[in-house]
Amino acid sequence: RNSEEGKSFMISLVQPSPELFNLFDNLLVMSKGRCVYFGPLKHNDGYPVLEFLGSLGFAYPVGKSLPDYLAEVSANPVKFHKS
C-alpha cells in the first residue's frame, strides 16, 4: 500500500532467497562502502546487473543463485573476474 502512495523503502538484506530477491524493483550492490551497481533489478526478462558486471569482466557461474553471486562478488571480486 505504501508504494502506491509514492513512498520508497530501502531494505538491506544479506543473501535473500531468490523468490524474495525477485520481488524488488531496484537493486543497490555495495562493496566496502562504495556503490558497485544501482539500477533496475529486471529489464526485458534479464538482469542488467549481470550485463554490467559482465562488461567489466566478471563471470556469472552456472548454477549459482543471483543473490548468492552478488554477495560473493561484492565481497571477493577477484574470485569471479576473468583474467
Tab-separated table of N, CA, C and O in Angstrom, residues 16-74:
chain	number	residue	atom	x	y	z
A	16	PRO	N	19.325	-12.830	0.353
A	16	PRO	CA	17.907	-13.213	0.392
A	16	PRO	C	17.647	-14.406	-0.527
A	16	PRO	O	18.435	-14.685	-1.432
A	17	SER	N	16.554	-15.073	-0.302
A	17	SER	CA	16.180	-16.171	-1.196
A	17	SER	C	15.898	-15.592	-2.582
A	17	SER	O	15.512	-14.424	-2.713
A	18	PRO	N	16.084	-16.382	-3.646
A	18	PRO	CA	15.779	-15.891	-4.995
A	18	PRO	C	14.333	-15.415	-5.130
A	18	PRO	O	14.065	-14.434	-5.828
A	19	GLU	N	13.410	-16.073	-4.434
A	19	GLU	CA	12.000	-15.679	-4.521
A	19	GLU	C	11.779	-14.288	-3.930
A	19	GLU	O	11.079	-13.462	-4.518
A	20	LEU	N	12.371	-14.011	-2.788
A	20	LEU	CA	12.258	-12.692	-2.170
A	20	LEU	C	13.012	-11.651	-2.986
A	20	LEU	O	12.521	-10.550	-3.225
A	21	PHE	N	14.187	-11.993	-3.436
A	21	PHE	CA	15.027	-11.097	-4.237
A	21	PHE	C	14.271	-10.582	-5.459
A	21	PHE	O	14.340	-9.403	-5.795
A	22	ASN	N	13.544	-11.454	-6.136
A	22	ASN	CA	12.837	-11.081	-7.366
A	22	ASN	C	11.610	-10.204	-7.141
A	22	ASN	O	11.000	-9.748	-8.103
A	23	LEU	N	11.254	-9.944	-5.896
A	23	LEU	CA	10.130	-9.052	-5.607
A	23	LEU	C	10.526	-7.575	-5.685
A	23	LEU	O	9.664	-6.710	-5.755
A	24	PHE	N	11.824	-7.285	-5.698
A	24	PHE	CA	12.283	-5.905	-5.693
A	24	PHE	C	12.302	-5.301	-7.089
A	24	PHE	O	12.476	-6.005	-8.083
A	25	ASP	N	12.124	-3.978	-7.151
A	25	ASP	CA	12.161	-3.246	-8.422
A	25	ASP	C	13.575	-2.806	-8.768
A	25	ASP	O	13.995	-2.879	-9.913
A	26	ASN	N	14.301	-2.281	-7.774
A	26	ASN	CA	15.642	-1.749	-7.983
A	26	ASN	C	16.631	-2.459	-7.077
A	26	ASN	O	16.262	-3.043	-6.063
A	27	LEU	N	17.902	-2.350	-7.463
A	27	LEU	CA	18.953	-3.065	-6.750
A	27	LEU	C	20.129	-2.132	-6.512
A	27	LEU	O	20.554	-1.407	-7.412
A	28	LEU	N	20.647	-2.154	-5.294
A	28	LEU	CA	21.865	-1.432	-4.940
A	28	LEU	C	22.850	-2.464	-4.414
A	28	LEU	O	22.579	-3.147	-3.431
A	29	VAL	N	23.987	-2.600	-5.108
A	29	VAL	CA	25.042	-3.516	-4.679
A	29	VAL	C	26.208	-2.656	-4.208
A	29	VAL	O	26.660	-1.772	-4.935
A	30	MET	N	26.662	-2.938	-2.990
A	30	MET	CA	27.774	-2.180	-2.431
A	30	MET	C	28.916	-3.112	-2.075
A	30	MET	O	28.697	-4.287	-1.775
A	31	SER	N	30.123	-2.569	-2.132
A	31	SER	CA	31.306	-3.304	-1.727
A	31	SER	C	32.241	-2.342	-1.011
A	31	SER	O	32.593	-1.291	-1.570
A	32	LYS	N	32.596	-2.680	0.200
A	32	LYS	CA	33.493	-1.850	1.005
A	32	LYS	C	33.013	-0.411	1.093
A	32	LYS	O	33.785	0.532	0.979
A	33	GLY	N	31.693	-0.234	1.252
A	33	GLY	CA	31.109	1.087	1.432
A	33	GLY	C	30.909	1.889	0.165
A	33	GLY	O	30.478	3.034	0.215
A	34	ARG	N	31.182	1.304	-0.975
A	34	ARG	CA	31.037	2.010	-2.254
A	34	ARG	C	29.980	1.327	-3.118
A	34	ARG	O	29.831	0.117	-3.100
A	35	CYS	N	29.297	2.144	-3.883
A	35	CYS	CA	28.274	1.627	-4.796
A	35	CYS	C	28.940	0.933	-5.984
A	35	CYS	O	29.769	1.517	-6.672
A	36	VAL	N	28.577	-0.316	-6.195
A	36	VAL	CA	29.062	-1.074	-7.344
A	36	VAL	C	28.041	-1.013	-8.465
A	36	VAL	O	28.390	-0.876	-9.628
A	37	TYR	N	26.764	-1.107	-8.106
A	37	TYR	CA	25.677	-1.071	-9.098
A	37	TYR	C	24.437	-0.513	-8.428
A	37	TYR	O	24.104	-0.881	-7.304
A	38	PHE	N	23.754	0.370	-9.142
A	38	PHE	CA	22.430	0.818	-8.723
A	38	PHE	C	21.581	0.947	-9.977
A	38	PHE	O	21.952	1.640	-10.923
A	39	GLY	N	20.480	0.227	-10.006
A	39	GLY	CA	19.604	0.280	-11.168
A	39	GLY	C	18.486	-0.727	-11.032
A	39	GLY	O	18.286	-1.324	-9.968
A	40	PRO	N	17.779	-0.938	-12.130
A	40	PRO	CA	16.659	-1.878	-12.080
A	40	PRO	C	17.135	-3.302	-11.832
A	40	PRO	O	18.210	-3.686	-12.285
A	41	LEU	N	16.334	-4.053	-11.111
A	41	LEU	CA	16.661	-5.459	-10.897
A	41	LEU	C	16.451	-6.236	-12.193
A	41	LEU	O	17.325	-6.982	-12.615
A	42	LYS	N	15.278	-6.033	-12.819
A	42	LYS	CA	14.950	-6.761	-14.049
A	42	LYS	C	14.605	-5.789	-15.162
A	42	LYS	O	14.067	-4.709	-14.915
A	43	HIS	N	14.915	-6.194	-16.397
A	43	HIS	CA	14.545	-5.417	-17.573
A	43	HIS	C	14.451	-6.388	-18.750
A	43	HIS	O	15.418	-7.095	-19.042
A	44	ASN	N	13.297	-6.412	-19.398
A	44	ASN	CA	13.085	-7.309	-20.552
A	44	ASN	C	13.491	-8.751	-20.240
A	44	ASN	O	14.213	-9.383	-20.992
A	45	ASP	N	13.041	-9.273	-19.125
A	45	ASP	CA	13.310	-10.651	-18.701
A	45	ASP	C	14.783	-10.950	-18.451
A	45	ASP	O	15.193	-12.099	-18.430
A	46	GLY	N	15.595	-9.924	-18.288
A	46	GLY	CA	17.012	-10.118	-17.983
A	46	GLY	C	17.389	-9.333	-16.741
A	46	GLY	O	16.567	-8.612	-16.172
A	47	TYR	N	18.623	-9.489	-16.330
A	47	TYR	CA	19.135	-8.803	-15.153
A	47	TYR	C	20.254	-7.857	-15.578
A	47	TYR	O	21.375	-8.307	-15.856
A	48	PRO	N	19.984	-6.547	-15.624
A	48	PRO	CA	21.005	-5.590	-16.047
A	48	PRO	C	22.297	-5.655	-15.227
A	48	PRO	O	23.369	-5.384	-15.762
A	49	VAL	N	22.203	-6.021	-13.963
A	49	VAL	CA	23.414	-6.107	-13.149
A	49	VAL	C	24.371	-7.151	-13.709
A	49	VAL	O	25.593	-6.973	-13.670
A	50	LEU	N	23.848	-8.241	-14.272
A	50	LEU	CA	24.718	-9.261	-14.867
A	50	LEU	C	25.384	-8.733	-16.132
A	50	LEU	O	26.563	-9.018	-16.386
A	51	GLU	N	24.645	-7.976	-16.929
A	51	GLU	CA	25.239	-7.365	-18.126
A	51	GLU	C	26.330	-6.384	-17.724
A	51	GLU	O	27.408	-6.350	-18.329
A	52	PHE	N	26.059	-5.568	-16.698
A	52	PHE	CA	27.028	-4.589	-16.233
A	52	PHE	C	28.295	-5.268	-15.726
A	52	PHE	O	29.408	-4.919	-16.132
A	53	LEU	N	28.137	-6.230	-14.827
A	53	LEU	CA	29.310	-6.920	-14.292
A	53	LEU	C	30.040	-7.698	-15.381
A	53	LEU	O	31.271	-7.750	-15.392
A	54	GLY	N	29.303	-8.284	-16.311
A	54	GLY	CA	29.924	-8.990	-17.435
A	54	GLY	C	30.772	-8.060	-18.286
A	54	GLY	O	31.854	-8.431	-18.755
A	55	SER	N	30.295	-6.829	-18.480
A	55	SER	CA	31.056	-5.861	-19.286
A	55	SER	C	32.358	-5.460	-18.592
A	55	SER	O	33.285	-4.963	-19.239
A	56	LEU	N	32.425	-5.669	-17.281
A	56	LEU	CA	33.644	-5.371	-16.521
A	56	LEU	C	34.547	-6.595	-16.369
A	56	LEU	O	35.585	-6.529	-15.727
A	57	GLY	N	34.107	-7.717	-16.950
A	57	GLY	CA	34.933	-8.922	-16.926
A	57	GLY	C	34.615	-9.910	-15.829
A	57	GLY	O	35.409	-10.801	-15.536
A	58	PHE	N	33.433	-9.787	-15.212
A	58	PHE	CA	33.052	-10.717	-14.157
A	58	PHE	C	32.137	-11.798	-14.715
A	58	PHE	O	31.173	-11.511	-15.408
A	59	ALA	N	32.449	-13.044	-14.380
A	59	ALA	CA	31.700	-14.192	-14.896
A	59	ALA	C	30.658	-14.648	-13.877
A	59	ALA	O	30.958	-14.783	-12.687
A	60	TYR	N	29.446	-14.903	-14.366
A	60	TYR	CA	28.365	-15.421	-13.528
A	60	TYR	C	28.366	-16.938	-13.646
A	60	TYR	O	28.086	-17.488	-14.713
A	61	PRO	N	28.700	-17.649	-12.564
A	61	PRO	CA	28.789	-19.110	-12.629
A	61	PRO	C	27.433	-19.784	-12.833
A	61	PRO	O	26.458	-19.410	-12.194
A	62	VAL	N	27.408	-20.745	-13.677
A	62	VAL	CA	26.198	-21.521	-13.937
A	62	VAL	C	25.802	-22.249	-12.657
A	62	VAL	O	26.645	-22.807	-11.956
A	63	GLY	N	24.525	-22.187	-12.321
A	63	GLY	CA	24.013	-22.907	-11.169
A	63	GLY	C	24.030	-22.126	-9.860
A	63	GLY	O	23.498	-22.601	-8.870
A	64	LYS	N	24.632	-20.951	-9.845
A	64	LYS	CA	24.665	-20.146	-8.616
A	64	LYS	C	23.486	-19.185	-8.640
A	64	LYS	O	23.171	-18.603	-9.666
A	65	SER	N	22.827	-19.001	-7.503
A	65	SER	CA	21.711	-18.058	-7.446
A	65	SER	C	22.256	-16.638	-7.568
A	65	SER	O	23.376	-16.350	-7.138
A	66	LEU	N	21.466	-15.760	-8.155
A	66	LEU	CA	21.895	-14.376	-8.346
A	66	LEU	C	22.183	-13.687	-7.014
A	66	LEU	O	23.225	-13.025	-6.880
A	67	PRO	N	21.330	-13.810	-5.984
A	67	PRO	CA	21.662	-13.171	-4.707
A	67	PRO	C	22.985	-13.670	-4.116
A	67	PRO	O	23.784	-12.878	-3.614
A	68	ASP	N	23.243	-14.972	-4.193
A	68	ASP	CA	24.499	-15.518	-3.682
A	68	ASP	C	25.689	-14.979	-4.471
A	68	ASP	O	26.718	-14.606	-3.903
A	69	TYR	N	25.563	-14.943	-5.788
A	69	TYR	CA	26.634	-14.432	-6.648
A	69	TYR	C	26.953	-12.981	-6.312
A	69	TYR	O	28.120	-12.611	-6.154
A	70	LEU	N	25.932	-12.146	-6.185
A	70	LEU	CA	26.160	-10.728	-5.904
A	70	LEU	C	26.815	-10.528	-4.542
A	70	LEU	O	27.706	-9.679	-4.392
A	71	ALA	N	26.399	-11.315	-3.554
A	71	ALA	CA	27.021	-11.219	-2.231
A	71	ALA	C	28.487	-11.630	-2.299
A	71	ALA	O	29.361	-10.963	-1.733
A	72	GLU	N	28.775	-12.690	-3.028
A	72	GLU	CA	30.150	-13.176	-3.128
A	72	GLU	C	31.030	-12.275	-3.983
A	72	GLU	O	32.178	-12.012	-3.628
A	73	VAL	N	30.519	-11.795	-5.106
A	73	VAL	CA	31.340	-10.953	-5.983
A	73	VAL	C	31.622	-9.602	-5.333
A	73	VAL	O	32.686	-9.017	-5.542
A	74	SER	N	30.698	-9.118	-4.515
A	74	SER	CA	30.962	-7.845	-3.832
A	74	SER	C	31.960	-8.023	-2.691
A	74	SER	O	32.703	-7.103	-2.354
